[in-house]
XYZ file of C-alpha atoms in Angstrom:
468
model
C 0.000 0.000 0.000
C 1.290 3.456 -0.893
C 0.786 6.290 1.646
C 1.395 10.018 1.306
C 2.438 11.662 4.585
C 1.762 15.409 4.603
C 3.492 17.322 7.399
C 4.703 20.923 7.795
C 8.322 20.204 8.776
C 10.952 17.498 8.836
C 12.704 18.754 11.922
C 13.542 18.129 15.559
C 10.447 17.693 17.713
C 7.998 15.243 19.223
C 5.531 15.314 16.326
C 8.225 14.675 13.742
C 9.742 11.947 15.912
C 6.379 10.175 15.894
C 6.053 10.698 12.122
C 9.489 9.172 11.639
C 8.618 6.197 13.837
C 5.341 5.643 11.975
C 7.047 5.725 8.572
C 9.787 3.372 9.748
C 7.403 0.901 11.392
C 4.936 0.761 8.502
C 7.681 0.536 5.886
C 8.889 -2.554 7.725
C 5.373 -3.997 7.311
C 5.294 -3.582 3.534
C 3.864 -0.054 3.179
C 5.567 2.444 0.865
C 5.706 6.140 1.696
C 5.907 9.438 -0.106
C 6.495 12.434 2.180
C 5.545 16.056 1.507
C 6.688 18.891 3.786
C 4.435 21.885 3.267
C 6.158 24.865 4.955
C 9.413 26.737 4.302
C 12.013 25.405 6.731
C 15.532 24.016 7.016
C 14.068 20.465 7.419
C 16.997 19.203 9.476
C 15.556 15.684 9.679
C 15.071 15.281 5.944
C 18.050 12.848 5.729
C 16.406 10.638 8.364
C 13.213 10.391 6.308
C 15.237 9.864 3.121
C 17.013 6.937 4.790
C 13.594 5.207 4.791
C 12.055 6.513 1.560
C 13.659 8.312 -1.348
C 10.375 10.036 -2.245
C 10.599 13.150 -0.053
C 9.357 16.483 -1.434
C 9.504 19.956 0.114
C 6.996 22.298 -1.524
C 8.930 25.512 -0.766
C 10.640 27.019 -2.668
C 10.282 24.446 -5.445
C 6.579 24.947 -6.187
C 4.818 28.318 -6.462
C 1.943 28.672 -3.950
C -0.767 28.826 -6.619
C 0.576 25.599 -8.181
C 0.834 23.585 -4.974
C -2.731 22.170 -4.902
C -2.393 20.772 -8.428
C 1.119 19.527 -7.655
C -0.127 17.489 -4.676
C -3.052 16.172 -6.748
C -0.714 15.057 -9.529
C 1.731 13.539 -7.053
C -1.102 11.411 -5.614
C -2.070 10.268 -9.078
C 1.448 9.596 -10.336
C 2.481 7.655 -7.203
C -0.801 5.688 -7.132
C -1.367 6.818 -3.553
C -4.039 4.818 -1.724
C -4.033 6.670 1.605
C -3.245 10.244 2.679
C -1.985 10.761 6.251
C -2.028 14.370 7.495
C 0.089 15.236 10.523
C -0.159 18.831 11.783
C -0.464 20.407 8.316
C -2.870 23.341 8.089
C -2.248 23.375 4.342
C -3.202 19.694 4.167
C -6.493 20.226 5.989
C -7.386 23.196 3.786
C -6.719 21.131 0.657
C -8.898 18.155 1.620
C -12.093 19.046 -0.323
C -10.011 19.678 -3.450
C -8.208 16.351 -3.088
C -11.379 14.422 -2.307
C -13.003 15.886 -5.438
C -10.089 15.032 -7.731
C -8.824 11.844 -6.010
C -12.041 10.321 -4.638
C -10.621 6.835 -4.052
C -7.850 7.972 -1.703
C -8.477 7.194 1.972
C -7.829 10.188 4.249
C -6.435 9.801 7.761
C -4.938 12.277 10.194
C -2.578 11.859 13.136
C -3.324 14.203 16.054
C -0.971 15.025 18.911
C -2.358 17.719 21.209
C -4.945 20.447 21.710
C -3.464 23.931 21.270
C -5.757 26.203 23.303
C -4.309 29.489 22.021
C -4.548 28.766 18.290
C -7.706 28.243 16.226
C -9.739 27.250 19.289
C -7.839 24.003 19.713
C -5.306 23.831 16.901
C -5.066 20.826 14.600
C -7.758 18.747 16.381
C -10.174 21.608 15.723
C -9.119 21.721 12.057
C -9.729 17.986 11.900
C -13.261 18.431 13.240
C -13.997 21.186 10.711
C -12.943 18.900 7.870
C -14.364 15.655 9.283
C -16.690 15.200 6.280
C -13.601 14.343 4.200
C -11.631 12.346 6.811
C -12.122 8.587 7.002
C -10.254 8.047 10.286
C -8.594 10.275 12.892
C -5.819 8.730 14.975
C -5.073 10.439 18.299
C -2.102 9.817 20.581
C -4.263 9.763 23.727
C -7.725 8.878 24.942
C -7.954 12.367 26.428
C -7.634 13.928 22.967
C -10.179 11.487 21.524
C -12.646 12.463 24.273
C -12.015 16.169 23.539
C -12.883 15.665 19.880
C -15.978 13.560 20.571
C -17.256 16.190 23.025
C -17.065 18.719 20.162
C -18.975 16.684 17.614
C -16.483 14.087 16.439
C -17.784 10.672 15.378
C -16.682 8.061 17.985
C -16.569 5.399 15.266
C -14.018 7.388 13.268
C -11.646 8.478 16.045
C -9.191 5.931 17.482
C -6.218 5.995 19.841
C -2.650 4.964 19.045
C -0.192 6.209 21.682
C 3.322 7.148 20.685
C 5.980 4.590 21.510
C 9.709 4.110 21.837
C 12.412 1.654 20.842
C 13.177 -0.011 24.173
C 16.268 -1.675 22.739
C 17.837 1.697 21.909
C 16.512 3.595 24.929
C 17.904 1.182 27.509
C 20.048 2.262 30.497
C 21.844 -1.106 30.435
C 23.779 0.099 27.360
C 25.439 2.965 29.287
C 28.047 3.363 32.010
C 26.439 5.830 34.415
C 29.686 6.573 36.261
C 31.609 7.386 33.070
C 28.888 9.708 31.771
C 28.633 11.521 35.096
C 32.386 11.964 35.219
C 32.302 13.523 31.727
C 29.499 15.855 32.855
C 31.364 16.793 36.036
C 28.609 15.421 38.290
C 29.468 13.353 41.413
C 28.110 9.819 41.346
C 26.132 10.270 44.567
C 24.505 13.601 43.634
C 20.964 13.421 42.145
C 20.680 14.789 38.600
C 17.498 16.422 37.258
C 16.849 17.060 33.571
C 14.514 19.346 31.668
C 14.305 18.100 28.064
C 12.264 20.073 25.543
C 12.021 23.112 23.368
C 12.727 26.295 25.318
C 9.337 27.775 24.466
C 6.435 29.083 26.511
C 4.283 25.966 26.123
C 6.985 23.894 27.886
C 7.261 26.525 30.668
C 11.037 26.358 31.192
C 10.856 29.502 33.350
C 8.598 27.666 35.759
C 11.116 24.808 35.744
C 13.862 27.227 36.796
C 11.678 28.702 39.554
C 10.974 25.170 40.820
C 14.687 24.344 40.863
C 15.396 27.589 42.710
C 12.809 26.648 45.331
C 14.390 23.209 45.784
C 17.893 24.703 46.037
C 16.765 27.306 48.594
C 15.514 24.496 50.819
C 19.045 23.104 51.004
C 18.473 19.873 49.066
C 21.583 19.083 46.961
C 21.235 18.263 43.245
C 22.572 19.125 39.806
C 20.333 19.979 36.846
C 20.656 20.259 33.072
C 18.219 22.139 30.844
C 18.445 20.429 27.440
C 16.891 22.249 24.504
C 16.907 25.390 22.420
C 14.292 28.020 21.674
C 13.118 31.613 22.094
C 13.074 31.440 25.909
C 16.824 30.882 26.159
C 17.847 34.561 26.723
C 15.340 34.848 29.585
C 16.598 31.615 31.137
C 20.211 32.742 30.867
C 19.348 35.834 32.917
C 17.445 33.763 35.472
C 20.403 31.404 35.874
C 22.685 34.253 36.944
C 21.136 33.807 40.396
C 23.939 32.355 42.607
C 21.430 29.946 44.162
C 21.212 28.238 40.738
C 24.945 27.676 40.264
C 24.212 23.958 39.904
C 21.815 24.409 36.933
C 23.255 24.458 33.399
C 21.872 25.124 29.924
C 23.222 22.683 27.346
C 21.410 23.836 24.207
C 19.831 21.296 21.854
C 21.492 17.876 21.850
C 21.208 14.973 19.366
C 19.257 11.918 20.484
C 22.446 10.028 21.337
C 23.514 12.724 23.799
C 20.020 12.959 25.287
C 20.133 9.211 25.944
C 23.496 9.580 27.660
C 22.165 12.387 29.853
C 19.113 10.326 30.778
C 21.367 7.361 31.618
C 23.073 9.596 34.167
C 19.876 11.210 35.460
C 17.426 10.483 38.262
C 14.441 12.761 37.561
C 12.837 14.460 34.575
C 11.080 17.786 35.235
C 8.571 18.867 32.578
C 5.941 21.389 33.822
C 4.322 21.977 30.395
C 1.309 24.229 29.906
C -0.219 21.675 27.544
C 0.797 18.407 25.879
C -0.664 15.415 24.133
C 1.813 13.101 25.800
C 5.365 14.460 25.802
C 7.872 12.306 23.915
C 10.504 13.263 26.502
C 8.513 11.366 29.140
C 8.503 8.180 27.040
C 12.272 8.534 26.660
C 12.861 9.202 30.361
C 10.715 6.293 31.530
C 12.383 3.912 29.077
C 15.723 4.941 30.610
C 14.474 4.323 34.159
C 14.175 8.033 35.003
C 11.240 9.145 37.141
C 9.100 11.882 35.526
C 7.728 14.805 37.535
C 5.480 16.451 34.981
C 2.272 18.362 34.352
C -1.041 16.556 34.644
C -2.221 17.786 31.239
C -3.498 16.172 28.054
C -3.206 12.399 28.119
C -0.097 12.196 30.304
C -1.829 10.237 33.060
C -2.425 7.513 30.453
C 1.353 7.030 30.439
C 2.501 8.142 33.897
C 0.857 6.151 36.688
C 1.384 6.946 40.401
C 3.730 3.992 40.881
C 6.241 5.246 38.301
C 6.013 9.057 38.321
C 4.343 12.142 39.714
C 1.933 14.419 37.838
C 1.141 17.897 39.163
C -2.190 19.572 38.274
C -1.790 22.953 36.502
C -3.465 25.050 39.192
C -2.758 26.574 42.572
C 0.811 27.053 43.787
C 2.507 24.870 41.204
C 6.040 25.880 42.174
C 5.541 24.612 45.715
C 3.763 21.442 44.547
C 6.530 20.541 42.087
C 9.263 21.380 44.602
C 7.640 19.170 47.259
C 7.365 16.248 44.834
C 10.991 16.628 43.750
C 12.319 16.958 47.285
C 10.438 13.825 48.318
C 12.140 11.855 45.545
C 15.578 13.424 46.002
C 15.634 12.522 49.687
C 14.407 8.938 49.204
C 16.782 7.154 46.800
C 15.172 3.752 47.457
C 11.731 4.941 46.346
C 13.294 6.790 43.424
C 15.067 3.671 42.169
C 11.945 1.537 42.533
C 9.800 4.041 40.630
C 12.432 4.278 37.890
C 12.439 0.506 37.444
C 8.632 0.428 37.262
C 8.675 3.308 34.756
C 10.885 1.340 32.369
C 8.793 -1.803 32.802
C 5.625 0.105 31.927
C 7.186 1.259 28.664
C 8.404 -2.259 27.848
C 4.980 -3.754 28.538
C 2.723 -1.220 26.821
C 4.562 1.405 24.728
C 7.023 -0.407 22.503
C 7.480 0.658 18.896
C 6.400 -2.698 17.530
C 3.073 -2.430 19.369
C 2.504 1.038 17.915
C 3.364 -0.261 14.452
C 0.837 -3.088 14.813
C -1.898 -0.625 15.827
C -1.184 1.804 12.996
C -1.099 -1.054 10.479
C -4.479 -2.329 11.681
C -6.087 1.134 11.729
C -4.959 2.040 8.210
C -6.040 -1.282 6.703
C -9.393 -1.032 8.478
C -9.916 2.500 7.126
C -9.108 1.365 3.585
C -11.422 -1.648 3.802
C -14.241 0.336 5.408
C -14.061 3.236 2.953
C -14.346 0.827 0.041
C -17.725 -0.331 1.401
C -19.113 2.936 2.775
C -20.640 5.722 0.758
C -18.365 8.731 0.621
C -19.288 12.383 0.381
C -17.826 14.151 -2.659
C -17.360 17.943 -2.565
C -19.008 20.107 -5.182
C -16.798 21.790 -7.804
C -17.306 25.074 -5.936
C -16.170 23.554 -2.631
C -13.109 22.066 -4.312
C -12.225 25.405 -5.910
C -12.549 27.258 -2.585
C -10.358 24.611 -0.984
C -7.589 25.096 -3.550
C -7.777 28.882 -3.131
C -7.546 28.643 0.659
C -4.593 26.245 0.502
C -2.816 28.502 -2.012
C -3.404 31.474 0.262
C -1.864 29.630 3.228
C 1.115 28.598 1.097
C 1.600 32.173 -0.104
C 1.397 33.533 3.434
C 3.948 30.982 4.678
C 6.291 31.834 1.800
C 5.984 35.562 2.395
C 6.566 35.319 6.141
C 9.733 33.295 5.472
C 10.655 35.820 2.773
C 10.087 38.726 5.174
C 12.573 37.410 7.733
C 15.189 36.060 5.343
C 18.626 37.189 6.463
C 20.126 39.664 4.041
C 16.876 40.070 2.172
C 15.235 37.931 -0.449
C 16.314 37.770 -4.090
C 12.719 38.261 -5.242
C 12.541 41.612 -3.459
C 14.211 43.219 -6.465
C 10.838 43.017 -8.229
C 9.109 45.105 -5.543
C 8.625 48.879 -5.764
C 11.432 50.880 -4.093
C 9.171 52.040 -1.235
C 8.318 48.475 -0.260
C 11.947 47.353 -0.484
C 12.951 50.228 1.799
C 10.174 49.367 4.266
C 11.284 45.734 4.361
C 14.871 46.764 5.117
C 13.604 48.859 8.020
C 11.431 46.026 9.368
C 14.265 43.493 9.173
C 16.664 45.874 10.872
C 14.136 46.670 13.591
C 13.572 42.991 14.240
C 17.304 42.414 14.621
C 17.809 45.266 17.071
C 14.561 45.033 19.012
C 14.540 41.267 19.549
C 16.305 41.443 22.990
C 13.770 44.034 24.198
C 10.881 41.983 22.838
C 12.069 38.918 24.739
C 12.342 40.885 27.963
C 8.808 42.195 27.553
C 7.524 38.772 26.547
C 8.885 37.446 29.833
C 6.281 39.621 31.578
C 3.416 39.418 29.101
C 3.924 36.601 26.652
C 0.533 35.998 25.091
C -0.758 39.547 24.460
C 2.566 40.863 23.228
C 3.101 37.847 20.978
C -0.345 38.208 19.434
C 0.324 41.904 18.798
C 3.666 41.209 17.140
C 2.134 38.531 14.909
C -0.680 40.915 13.919
C 1.832 43.582 12.881
C 3.951 40.999 11.064
C 0.965 39.732 9.065
C -0.052 43.296 8.154
C 3.485 44.010 6.895
C 3.443 40.797 4.834
C 0.108 41.652 3.227
C 1.204 45.196 2.444
C 4.704 44.347 1.159
C 3.748 41.424 -1.069
C 0.211 42.210 -2.158
C -0.405 41.859 -5.870
């Protein structure tokens, strides 16, 4: 069976890790994949996808926005695609009526990770619900997300759960020498090590993590901590870590998976106080390595983290104190900590192995194909298909122009713009470069309102500069 995976990026992150695992697992079961990345990006993980399938296409800058709908249609036809799998692609959702009209025999599935409360009233799960007339099966990573969709009108018969998973043979602490790794990190063997692993962005709440670690340190409990990740919050965190109380907390930047595994092999606790998640991939990794998670009780995380192998903290009340108390309890009781770590790994081995996830995805896709062949399927009108193509082209154009706006040194195509617009773009790019430190300081105090305002101004500049 030939599947087209449509995703915005091929880059470092939990969603792309799951996409990569799905492609690898299903390819090993006889499926063949084509992959389309829909947004302008560096696509750092493209070589990883190309190691599994040679048919990887990035729409930008190869294909003009107005040609992208027809390009995807023709790719489906030329590759004899039988199933389309959408993973976090706004462009893909917008294009569905057009594709259903022109490729009516293709089965449509989507893979959903998490509710995003501050975008489109729920993010990709909400987009999935809006386009449910054209989707044969939605696959969620948690029962919590499935329940969220059903409560908002989703069809229970067409929404299933397939949790993410992990390769327990690769993520195995038995492969590592804990003492050697700790010596390389400069951490004494008897000193507990905490990790934060994730993008340094507001949704992961790394600032809260630092405040929690400060609280623990002020109570005189010894530990070392590493913050592993990169992102827009880093300058704020660097200032916070100038506090002498936090001399034992270090920022490492982003690390490759091999280095993350080494750090987890040396660690005792994972701290992840996210604002929202589906189920964080970092928790799967930590538990597989025998590390006890102390994380936010959000999304479907309690479906993975049970009380015998980790601690979840509700996102309300005095969270700093609640997290600090949980961490101190584990830091001061090494016997309980070791027992919980062993149970955490066993839970992953028993229920969240990659081969189990591959079996589920295989069964779901084959069921969707068999069922769609028997069921009557709605076909969009020509007008609906045309509106779909226009909307998708608009999204592609907007994505291209935003990337074009921020391109370092300007964009070659700017030479075709009137002189006034070129001058305005130079001013905007220069302002962004010089004002970014001030923006980050302000965002530390008022993230959401300021960010929305900046995005509004950015979108206005894009529309004005590139209109027509």
